[in-house]
PDB file of C-alpha atoms and ligand atoms in Angstrom:
ATOM      1  CA  UNK A   1     -33.503  38.426 -12.038  1.00 59.00           C
ATOM      2  CA  UNK A   2     -35.597  35.441 -10.860  1.00 62.00           C
ATOM      3  CA  UNK A   3     -33.607  32.342  -9.904  1.00 63.00           C
ATOM      4  CA  UNK A   4     -34.224  29.302 -12.106  1.00 62.00           C
ATOM      5  CA  UNK A   5     -36.247  26.769 -10.105  1.00 61.00           C
ATOM      6  CA  UNK A   6     -34.302  23.681  -8.976  1.00 69.00           C
ATOM      7  CA  UNK A   7     -34.848  20.554 -11.111  1.00 70.00           C
ATOM      8  CA  UNK A   8     -36.355  18.205 -10.307  1.00 78.00           C
ATOM      9  CA  UNK A   9     -38.725  20.040  -7.941  1.00 80.00           C
ATOM     10  CA  UNK A  10     -38.642  18.813  -4.339  1.00 79.00           C
ATOM     11  CA  UNK A  11     -42.195  17.598  -4.838  1.00 85.00           C
ATOM     12  CA  UNK A  12     -41.070  14.990  -7.382  1.00 93.00           C
ATOM     13  CA  UNK A  13     -42.018  11.569  -5.975  1.00 95.00           C
ATOM     14  CA  UNK A  14     -39.050   9.491  -4.775  1.00 96.00           C
ATOM     15  CA  UNK A  15     -38.974   5.707  -4.570  1.00 97.00           C
ATOM     16  CA  UNK A  16     -36.487   2.936  -3.796  1.00 97.00           C
ATOM     17  CA  UNK A  17     -36.345   0.235  -6.473  1.00 97.00           C
ATOM     18  CA  UNK A  18     -34.487  -2.945  -5.600  1.00 95.00           C
ATOM     19  CA  UNK A  19     -32.669  -3.444  -8.894  1.00 94.00           C
ATOM     20  CA  UNK A  20     -29.670  -1.766 -10.446  1.00 96.00           C
ATOM     21  CA  UNK A  21     -30.416   1.434 -12.360  1.00 98.00           C
ATOM     22  CA  UNK A  22     -28.443   3.049 -15.199  1.00 98.00           C
ATOM     23  CA  UNK A  23     -28.953   6.054 -17.470  1.00 98.00           C
ATOM     24  CA  UNK A  24     -30.863   5.111 -20.628  1.00 98.00           C
ATOM     25  CA  UNK A  25     -32.331   1.933 -19.123  1.00 97.00           C
ATOM     26  CA  UNK A  26     -36.040   1.125 -19.377  1.00 97.00           C
ATOM     27  CA  UNK A  27     -36.883  -0.212 -15.909  1.00 96.00           C
ATOM     28  CA  UNK A  28     -40.036  -2.327 -15.555  1.00 96.00           C
ATOM     29  CA  UNK A  29     -42.054  -1.299 -12.497  1.00 96.00           C
ATOM     30  CA  UNK A  30     -43.587  -3.942 -10.254  1.00 94.00           C
ATOM     31  CA  UNK A  31     -47.251  -3.837  -9.301  1.00 94.00           C
ATOM     32  CA  UNK A  32     -46.867  -1.905  -5.973  1.00 94.00           C
ATOM     33  CA  UNK A  33     -44.716   0.704  -7.748  1.00 96.00           C
ATOM     34  CA  UNK A  34     -47.257   1.064 -10.590  1.00 97.00           C
ATOM     35  CA  UNK A  35     -50.116   1.327  -8.095  1.00 96.00           C
ATOM     36  CA  UNK A  36     -48.222   3.945  -6.044  1.00 96.00           C
ATOM     37  CA  UNK A  37     -47.358   6.156  -9.017  1.00 97.00           C
ATOM     38  CA  UNK A  38     -50.528   5.847 -11.079  1.00 97.00           C
ATOM     39  CA  UNK A  39     -53.317   5.197  -8.544  1.00 96.00           C
ATOM     40  CA  UNK A  40     -52.110   6.764  -5.323  1.00 97.00           C
ATOM     41  CA  UNK A  41     -50.226   9.773  -6.790  1.00 96.00           C
ATOM     42  CA  UNK A  42     -52.350   9.852  -9.964  1.00 97.00           C
ATOM     43  CA  UNK A  43     -49.277  10.464 -12.122  1.00 97.00           C
ATOM     44  CA  UNK A  44     -49.436   9.909 -15.860  1.00 96.00           C
ATOM     45  CA  UNK A  45     -47.159   8.836 -18.696  1.00 97.00           C
ATOM     46  CA  UNK A  46     -44.175  11.183 -19.080  1.00 97.00           C
ATOM     47  CA  UNK A  47     -44.262  12.465 -15.520  1.00 97.00           C
ATOM     48  CA  UNK A  48     -40.873  12.657 -13.762  1.00 97.00           C
ATOM     49  CA  UNK A  49     -40.034  10.478 -10.741  1.00 98.00           C
ATOM     50  CA  UNK A  50     -36.864  10.038  -8.658  1.00 97.00           C
ATOM     51  CA  UNK A  51     -35.630   6.464  -8.275  1.00 98.00           C
ATOM     52  CA  UNK A  52     -32.706   5.189  -6.178  1.00 98.00           C
ATOM     53  CA  UNK A  53     -31.347   1.645  -6.021  1.00 98.00           C
ATOM     54  CA  UNK A  54     -28.979   1.502  -2.982  1.00 98.00           C
ATOM     55  CA  UNK A  55     -26.325   0.389  -5.447  1.00 98.00           C
ATOM     56  CA  UNK A  56     -25.378   3.165  -7.882  1.00 98.00           C
ATOM     57  CA  UNK A  57     -27.315   6.275  -6.883  1.00 98.00           C
ATOM     58  CA  UNK A  58     -30.455   8.301  -7.495  1.00 98.00           C
ATOM     59  CA  UNK A  59     -31.854   9.101 -10.946  1.00 98.00           C
ATOM     60  CA  UNK A  60     -34.542  11.165 -12.568  1.00 97.00           C
ATOM     61  CA  UNK A  61     -36.818   8.988 -14.706  1.00 98.00           C
ATOM     62  CA  UNK A  62     -39.939   9.387 -16.812  1.00 98.00           C
ATOM     63  CA  UNK A  63     -42.960   7.155 -16.396  1.00 98.00           C
ATOM     64  CA  UNK A  64     -43.944   5.077 -19.400  1.00 97.00           C
ATOM     65  CA  UNK A  65     -47.432   4.141 -20.544  1.00 96.00           C
ATOM     66  CA  UNK A  66     -49.567   1.990 -18.283  1.00 93.00           C
ATOM     67  CA  UNK A  67     -51.343  -1.050 -19.720  1.00 89.00           C
ATOM     68  CA  UNK A  68     -53.109  -3.865 -17.796  1.00 89.00           C
ATOM     69  CA  UNK A  69     -51.453  -2.745 -14.594  1.00 90.00           C
ATOM     70  CA  UNK A  70     -47.963  -2.758 -16.025  1.00 93.00           C
ATOM     71  CA  UNK A  71     -45.598   0.125 -16.729  1.00 97.00           C
ATOM     72  CA  UNK A  72     -41.935   1.094 -16.775  1.00 97.00           C
ATOM     73  CA  UNK A  73     -39.684   4.102 -16.215  1.00 98.00           C
ATOM     74  CA  UNK A  74     -36.998   5.386 -18.528  1.00 98.00           C
ATOM     75  CA  UNK A  75     -33.904   6.528 -16.635  1.00 98.00           C
ATOM     76  CA  UNK A  76     -32.941   9.965 -17.922  1.00 97.00           C
ATOM     77  CA  UNK A  77     -30.017  11.144 -15.799  1.00 97.00           C
ATOM     78  CA  UNK A  78     -28.084  10.585 -12.590  1.00 97.00           C
ATOM     79  CA  UNK A  79     -29.038  13.040  -9.846  1.00 97.00           C
ATOM     80  CA  UNK A  80     -26.493  11.871  -7.281  1.00 97.00           C
ATOM     81  CA  UNK A  81     -24.273   8.844  -6.762  1.00 97.00           C
ATOM     82  CA  UNK A  82     -24.940   6.488  -3.853  1.00 98.00           C
ATOM     83  CA  UNK A  83     -23.844   8.281  -0.690  1.00 96.00           C
ATOM     84  CA  UNK A  84     -20.740   7.391   1.290  1.00 95.00           C
ATOM     85  CA  UNK A  85     -22.254   6.321   4.599  1.00 95.00           C
ATOM     86  CA  UNK A  86     -20.567   7.223   7.896  1.00 96.00           C
ATOM     87  CA  UNK A  87     -18.856   4.073   9.176  1.00 98.00           C
ATOM     88  CA  UNK A  88     -21.067   3.472  12.192  1.00 98.00           C
ATOM     89  CA  UNK A  89     -22.804   0.256  13.233  1.00 98.00           C
ATOM     90  CA  UNK A  90     -25.684   0.259  15.677  1.00 98.00           C
ATOM     91  CA  UNK A  91     -25.720  -2.975  17.700  1.00 98.00           C
ATOM     92  CA  UNK A  92     -28.820  -3.274  19.848  1.00 98.00           C
ATOM     93  CA  UNK A  93     -30.886  -5.860  21.672  1.00 98.00           C
ATOM     94  CA  UNK A  94     -34.319  -6.435  20.155  1.00 97.00           C
ATOM     95  CA  UNK A  95     -36.941  -4.681  22.258  1.00 95.00           C
ATOM     96  CA  UNK A  96     -40.709  -4.510  22.141  1.00 88.00           C
ATOM     97  CA  UNK A  97     -41.857  -4.673  18.470  1.00 73.00           C
ATOM     98  CA  UNK A  98     -42.801  -1.142  17.526  1.00 90.00           C
ATOM     99  CA  UNK A  99     -39.932   0.389  19.484  1.00 95.00           C
ATOM    100  CA  UNK A 100     -37.384  -1.777  17.670  1.00 96.00           C
ATOM    101  CA  UNK A 101     -38.839  -0.788  14.307  1.00 96.00           C
ATOM    102  CA  UNK A 102     -38.618   2.819  15.501  1.00 97.00           C
ATOM    103  CA  UNK A 103     -34.912   2.327  16.311  1.00 98.00           C
ATOM    104  CA  UNK A 104     -34.364   0.878  12.830  1.00 97.00           C
ATOM    105  CA  UNK A 105     -36.165   3.819  11.227  1.00 98.00           C
ATOM    106  CA  UNK A 106     -34.174   6.412  13.204  1.00 98.00           C
ATOM    107  CA  UNK A 107     -30.901   4.576  12.561  1.00 98.00           C
ATOM    108  CA  UNK A 108     -31.599   4.954   8.841  1.00 98.00           C
ATOM    109  CA  UNK A 109     -32.543   8.622   9.083  1.00 98.00           C
ATOM    110  CA  UNK A 110     -29.475   9.372  11.200  1.00 98.00           C
ATOM    111  CA  UNK A 111     -27.094   7.784   8.665  1.00 97.00           C
ATOM    112  CA  UNK A 112     -26.082   4.472  10.249  1.00 98.00           C
ATOM    113  CA  UNK A 113     -24.258   2.051   7.922  1.00 98.00           C
ATOM    114  CA  UNK A 114     -25.176  -1.266   9.554  1.00 98.00           C
ATOM    115  CA  UNK A 115     -27.890  -2.334  12.011  1.00 98.00           C
ATOM    116  CA  UNK A 116     -27.003  -5.396  14.119  1.00 98.00           C
ATOM    117  CA  UNK A 117     -29.724  -6.947  16.312  1.00 98.00           C
ATOM    118  CA  UNK A 118     -27.949  -8.617  19.284  1.00 98.00           C
ATOM    119  CA  UNK A 119     -29.555 -11.186  21.597  1.00 98.00           C
ATOM    120  CA  UNK A 120     -28.510 -10.754  25.231  1.00 98.00           C
ATOM    121  CA  UNK A 121     -29.333 -12.679  28.396  1.00 97.00           C
ATOM    122  CA  UNK A 122     -31.990 -10.204  29.454  1.00 97.00           C
ATOM    123  CA  UNK A 123     -33.458  -9.662  25.990  1.00 96.00           C
ATOM    124  CA  UNK A 124     -37.220  -9.977  26.381  1.00 93.00           C
ATOM    125  CA  UNK A 125     -37.579 -10.266  22.602  1.00 90.00           C
ATOM    126  CA  UNK A 126     -35.617 -13.089  20.969  1.00 91.00           C
ATOM    127  CA  UNK A 127     -36.566 -12.851  17.337  1.00 92.00           C
ATOM    128  CA  UNK A 128     -36.739 -10.096  14.775  1.00 94.00           C
ATOM    129  CA  UNK A 129     -38.840  -9.496  11.686  1.00 94.00           C
ATOM    130  CA  UNK A 130     -36.100  -8.376   9.294  1.00 95.00           C
ATOM    131  CA  UNK A 131     -38.580  -7.739   6.482  1.00 96.00           C
ATOM    132  CA  UNK A 132     -40.481  -5.310   8.689  1.00 95.00           C
ATOM    133  CA  UNK A 133     -37.300  -3.544   9.779  1.00 96.00           C
ATOM    134  CA  UNK A 134     -36.103  -3.159   6.188  1.00 97.00           C
ATOM    135  CA  UNK A 135     -39.514  -1.834   5.129  1.00 96.00           C
ATOM    136  CA  UNK A 136     -39.357   0.862   7.814  1.00 97.00           C
ATOM    137  CA  UNK A 137     -35.824   1.745   6.715  1.00 98.00           C
ATOM    138  CA  UNK A 138     -36.845   2.012   3.049  1.00 98.00           C
ATOM    139  CA  UNK A 139     -39.706   4.350   3.968  1.00 97.00           C
ATOM    140  CA  UNK A 140     -37.289   6.409   6.076  1.00 97.00           C
ATOM    141  CA  UNK A 141     -34.725   6.566   3.267  1.00 97.00           C
ATOM    142  CA  UNK A 142     -37.358   7.653   0.727  1.00 96.00           C
ATOM    143  CA  UNK A 143     -38.433  10.443   3.056  1.00 95.00           C
ATOM    144  CA  UNK A 144     -35.012  11.645   4.314  1.00 94.00           C
ATOM    145  CA  UNK A 145     -33.382  11.546   0.852  1.00 94.00           C
ATOM    146  CA  UNK A 146     -30.777   8.896   1.702  1.00 96.00           C
ATOM    147  CA  UNK A 147     -29.471   7.017  -1.342  1.00 97.00           C
ATOM    148  CA  UNK A 148     -28.109   4.145   0.767  1.00 97.00           C
ATOM    149  CA  UNK A 149     -29.965   1.755   3.065  1.00 98.00           C
ATOM    150  CA  UNK A 150     -28.318   0.424   6.221  1.00 98.00           C
ATOM    151  CA  UNK A 151     -27.367  -3.252   6.043  1.00 98.00           C
ATOM    152  CA  UNK A 152     -29.475  -5.277   8.475  1.00 97.00           C
ATOM    153  CA  UNK A 153     -27.659  -8.248   9.984  1.00 98.00           C
ATOM    154  CA  UNK A 154     -29.351 -11.430  11.212  1.00 97.00           C
ATOM    155  CA  UNK A 155     -29.902 -11.659  14.975  1.00 97.00           C
ATOM    156  CA  UNK A 156     -26.626 -12.625  16.641  1.00 98.00           C
ATOM    157  CA  UNK A 157     -25.840 -13.635  20.243  1.00 98.00           C
ATOM    158  CA  UNK A 158     -23.661 -11.158  22.151  1.00 98.00           C
ATOM    159  CA  UNK A 159     -20.974 -13.771  22.834  1.00 98.00           C
ATOM    160  CA  UNK A 160     -20.578 -14.494  19.105  1.00 98.00           C
ATOM    161  CA  UNK A 161     -20.549 -10.789  18.231  1.00 98.00           C
ATOM    162  CA  UNK A 162     -17.737 -10.143  20.700  1.00 98.00           C
ATOM    163  CA  UNK A 163     -15.747 -13.224  19.669  1.00 98.00           C
ATOM    164  CA  UNK A 164     -15.691 -11.997  16.058  1.00 98.00           C
ATOM    165  CA  UNK A 165     -15.221  -8.307  16.774  1.00 98.00           C
ATOM    166  CA  UNK A 166     -13.143  -6.540  14.079  1.00 98.00           C
ATOM    167  CA  UNK A 167      -9.833  -5.310  15.459  1.00 97.00           C
ATOM    168  CA  UNK A 168     -10.092  -1.927  13.704  1.00 97.00           C
ATOM    169  CA  UNK A 169     -13.530  -0.953  14.992  1.00 98.00           C
ATOM    170  CA  UNK A 170     -14.192   0.913  18.268  1.00 98.00           C
ATOM    171  CA  UNK A 171     -17.148  -0.305  20.322  1.00 98.00           C
ATOM    172  CA  UNK A 172     -18.887   2.414  22.321  1.00 98.00           C
ATOM    173  CA  UNK A 173     -20.504   0.339  25.037  1.00 98.00           C
ATOM    174  CA  UNK A 174     -23.462   2.320  26.412  1.00 98.00           C
ATOM    175  CA  UNK A 175     -23.273   1.110  29.973  1.00 98.00           C
ATOM    176  CA  UNK A 176     -26.156   2.104  32.236  1.00 96.00           C
ATOM    177  CA  UNK A 177     -23.821   1.566  35.166  1.00 96.00           C
ATOM    178  CA  UNK A 178     -21.606   4.404  33.931  1.00 95.00           C
ATOM    179  CA  UNK A 179     -18.625   5.140  31.762  1.00 97.00           C
ATOM    180  CA  UNK A 180     -16.781   8.017  30.168  1.00 97.00           C
ATOM    181  CA  UNK A 181     -18.945  10.939  29.017  1.00 97.00           C
ATOM    182  CA  UNK A 182     -19.989   9.794  25.531  1.00 98.00           C
ATOM    183  CA  UNK A 183     -19.199  12.979  23.520  1.00 96.00           C
ATOM    184  CA  UNK A 184     -15.594  13.174  24.746  1.00 97.00           C
ATOM    185  CA  UNK A 185     -15.054   9.427  24.326  1.00 98.00           C
ATOM    186  CA  UNK A 186     -16.384   9.501  20.779  1.00 98.00           C
ATOM    187  CA  UNK A 187     -14.302  12.553  19.873  1.00 97.00           C
ATOM    188  CA  UNK A 188     -11.225  10.818  21.223  1.00 97.00           C
ATOM    189  CA  UNK A 189     -11.735   7.761  19.011  1.00 96.00           C
ATOM    190  CA  UNK A 190     -12.625   8.799  15.449  1.00 94.00           C
ATOM    191  CA  UNK A 191     -12.746   6.101  12.769  1.00 95.00           C
ATOM    192  CA  UNK A 192     -14.843   2.958  12.204  1.00 98.00           C
ATOM    193  CA  UNK A 193     -17.147   2.565  15.188  1.00 98.00           C
ATOM    194  CA  UNK A 194     -20.116   0.766  16.682  1.00 98.00           C
ATOM    195  CA  UNK A 195     -22.566   1.593  19.439  1.00 98.00           C
ATOM    196  CA  UNK A 196     -23.909  -1.150  21.722  1.00 98.00           C
ATOM    197  CA  UNK A 197     -27.265  -0.783  23.455  1.00 98.00           C
ATOM    198  CA  UNK A 198     -28.735  -3.294  25.900  1.00 98.00           C
ATOM    199  CA  UNK A 199     -32.307  -4.532  26.394  1.00 97.00           C
ATOM    200  CA  UNK A 200     -34.955  -3.162  28.737  1.00 95.00           C
ATOM    201  CA  UNK A 201     -33.340  -5.144  31.577  1.00 96.00           C
ATOM    202  CA  UNK A 202     -29.810  -3.979  30.793  1.00 97.00           C
ATOM    203  CA  UNK A 203     -26.633  -6.067  30.653  1.00 98.00           C
ATOM    204  CA  UNK A 204     -25.987  -8.743  33.286  1.00 97.00           C
ATOM    205  CA  UNK A 205     -22.708  -8.819  35.224  1.00 98.00           C
ATOM    206  CA  UNK A 206     -20.980 -11.391  33.038  1.00 98.00           C
ATOM    207  CA  UNK A 207     -21.980  -9.571  29.843  1.00 98.00           C
ATOM    208  CA  UNK A 208     -20.779  -6.271  31.274  1.00 98.00           C
ATOM    209  CA  UNK A 209     -17.411  -7.833  32.145  1.00 98.00           C
ATOM    210  CA  UNK A 210     -17.078  -9.576  28.779  1.00 98.00           C
ATOM    211  CA  UNK A 211     -17.740  -6.359  26.856  1.00 98.00           C
ATOM    212  CA  UNK A 212     -15.293  -4.386  29.008  1.00 98.00           C
ATOM    213  CA  UNK A 213     -12.669  -7.054  28.371  1.00 98.00           C
ATOM    214  CA  UNK A 214     -12.777  -6.317  24.627  1.00 98.00           C
ATOM    215  CA  UNK A 215      -9.746  -4.128  23.748  1.00 98.00           C
ATOM    216  CA  UNK A 216     -11.877  -2.047  21.343  1.00 98.00           C
ATOM    217  CA  UNK A 217     -14.637  -1.407  23.912  1.00 98.00           C
ATOM    218  CA  UNK A 218     -15.069   2.043  25.467  1.00 98.00           C
ATOM    219  CA  UNK A 219     -17.766   2.086  28.206  1.00 98.00           C
ATOM    220  CA  UNK A 220     -19.672   5.372  27.855  1.00 98.00           C
ATOM    221  CA  UNK A 221     -22.331   7.141  29.865  1.00 98.00           C
ATOM    222  CA  UNK A 222     -25.349   8.795  28.274  1.00 98.00           C
ATOM    223  CA  UNK A 223     -25.851  10.992  31.321  1.00 97.00           C
ATOM    224  CA  UNK A 224     -27.259  10.627  34.829  1.00 96.00           C
ATOM    225  CA  UNK A 225     -30.683   9.330  33.846  1.00 97.00           C
ATOM    226  CA  UNK A 226     -31.572   5.779  32.815  1.00 97.00           C
ATOM    227  CA  UNK A 227     -32.879   6.077  29.268  1.00 98.00           C
ATOM    228  CA  UNK A 228     -35.262   3.684  27.585  1.00 97.00           C
ATOM    229  CA  UNK A 229     -33.352   1.460  25.138  1.00 97.00           C
ATOM    230  CA  UNK A 230     -34.797   3.221  22.108  1.00 98.00           C
ATOM    231  CA  UNK A 231     -33.973   6.635  23.561  1.00 98.00           C
ATOM    232  CA  UNK A 232     -30.429   5.503  24.322  1.00 98.00           C
ATOM    233  CA  UNK A 233     -29.937   4.169  20.801  1.00 98.00           C
ATOM    234  CA  UNK A 234     -31.183   7.320  19.105  1.00 98.00           C
ATOM    235  CA  UNK A 235     -29.252   9.594  21.486  1.00 98.00           C
ATOM    236  CA  UNK A 236     -25.970   7.708  21.138  1.00 98.00           C
ATOM    237  CA  UNK A 237     -26.138   7.661  17.326  1.00 98.00           C
ATOM    238  CA  UNK A 238     -26.993  11.362  17.303  1.00 98.00           C
ATOM    239  CA  UNK A 239     -24.033  12.115  19.543  1.00 98.00           C
ATOM    240  CA  UNK A 240     -21.684  10.132  17.298  1.00 98.00           C
ATOM    241  CA  UNK A 241     -22.949  11.769  14.110  1.00 97.00           C
ATOM    242  CA  UNK A 242     -22.573  15.232  15.639  1.00 96.00           C
ATOM    243  CA  UNK A 243     -19.135  14.507  17.096  1.00 96.00           C
ATOM    244  CA  UNK A 244     -17.295  12.484  14.436  1.00 96.00           C
ATOM    245  CA  UNK A 245     -19.970  11.611  11.905  1.00 95.00           C
ATOM    246  CA  UNK A 246     -21.087  13.522   8.818  1.00 93.00           C
ATOM    247  CA  UNK A 247     -22.820  16.280  10.739  1.00 90.00           C
ATOM    248  CA  UNK A 248     -19.546  17.606  12.057  1.00 68.00           C
TER     249      UNK A 248
HETATM  250  N1  SAM B   1     -32.595  -2.032  33.373  1.00 92.93           N
HETATM  251  C1  SAM B   1     -31.457  -1.144  33.326  1.00 92.93           C
HETATM  252  C2  SAM B   1     -31.265  -0.422  34.629  1.00 92.93           C
HETATM  253  O1  SAM B   1     -32.284  -0.180  35.290  1.00 92.93           O
HETATM  254  O2  SAM B   1     -30.162  -0.038  34.908  1.00 92.93           O
HETATM  255  C3  SAM B   1     -31.678  -0.097  32.239  1.00 92.93           C
HETATM  256  C4  SAM B   1     -31.483  -0.603  30.860  1.00 92.93           C
HETATM  257  S1  SAM B   1     -31.839   0.677  29.708  1.00 92.93           S
HETATM  258  C5  SAM B   1     -33.594   0.663  29.721  1.00 92.93           C
HETATM  259  C6  SAM B   1     -31.455  -0.099  28.168  1.00 92.93           C
HETATM  260  C7  SAM B   1     -30.067   0.244  27.626  1.00 92.93           C
HETATM  261  O3  SAM B   1     -29.984   1.637  27.320  1.00 92.93           O
HETATM  262  C8  SAM B   1     -28.929   0.002  28.579  1.00 92.93           C
HETATM  263  O4  SAM B   1     -28.543  -1.346  28.624  1.00 92.93           O
HETATM  264  C9  SAM B   1     -27.862   0.907  27.981  1.00 92.93           C
HETATM  265  O5  SAM B   1     -27.259   0.268  26.869  1.00 92.93           O
HETATM  266  C10 SAM B   1     -28.651   2.105  27.526  1.00 92.93           C
HETATM  267  N2  SAM B   1     -28.683   3.183  28.516  1.00 92.93           N
HETATM  268  C11 SAM B   1     -29.773   3.679  29.137  1.00 92.93           C
HETATM  269  N3  SAM B   1     -29.442   4.726  29.929  1.00 92.93           N
HETATM  270  C12 SAM B   1     -28.085   4.888  29.809  1.00 92.93           C
HETATM  271  C13 SAM B   1     -27.143   5.786  30.386  1.00 92.93           C
HETATM  272  N4  SAM B   1     -27.504   6.755  31.241  1.00 92.93           N
HETATM  273  N5  SAM B   1     -25.842   5.640  30.050  1.00 92.93           N
HETATM  274  C14 SAM B   1     -25.439   4.666  29.194  1.00 92.93           C
HETATM  275  N6  SAM B   1     -26.293   3.788  28.606  1.00 92.93           N
HETATM  276  C15 SAM B   1     -27.604   3.899  28.915  1.00 92.93           C
END
């Protein structure tokens, strides 16, 4: 007996729309969405699409008619509710442009809940383009089938971050000078967590001491080699997800 094919087929286009969706609603599409569906994908009225809103979940919808560059989508049914994201923050110094956008993209794919750019004394980059980071995360979410986008915080100085650190959240301080082996340390401290990654030049002495003074901080090593900041960020998040995250 042949198995009934899954619905909707994996090939159904999937797009993030930044407005709340609900079954039965007629959702107007903005110009980029219309152009993507009708010009780029050459879809037509009545074709199915998958829409998610980072608020309620992901839905199957049907494209409406297109007229003078305008169209809409009728929401037919809920495919899945918005995911419960693993409670992990990634706190990292901005680094050279493309690499920081890469870190944002991988943080989204790997399931991070919040992305916190942190300015440190040796940060060579002292501003972020949040719009660009969010765009990379949206593209990543559309591709990896996430229904939630990480929150992106404004750039914050390390001192302020530490002074306001939540008492119930562990801080895995990736210290290039050494620390506990990261997998064991993460396994020993399940629960709300954050990972802290320094800039290309690392943490200076006073920053290192201030972080270690935080009761919630656990200095961890990512092995005997000095990793590039983006490698360290991706590796540490992967370790956490595989140890206590939603891969376990
Ligand atoms: N300039 C620093 C040095 O030579 O020691 C290296 C900084 S590294 C390029 C950037 C960040 O990645 C570090 O601040 C740290 O957070 C993380 N990192 C890199 N390698 C690591 C390791 N083996 N263990 C823990 N953290 C590491």
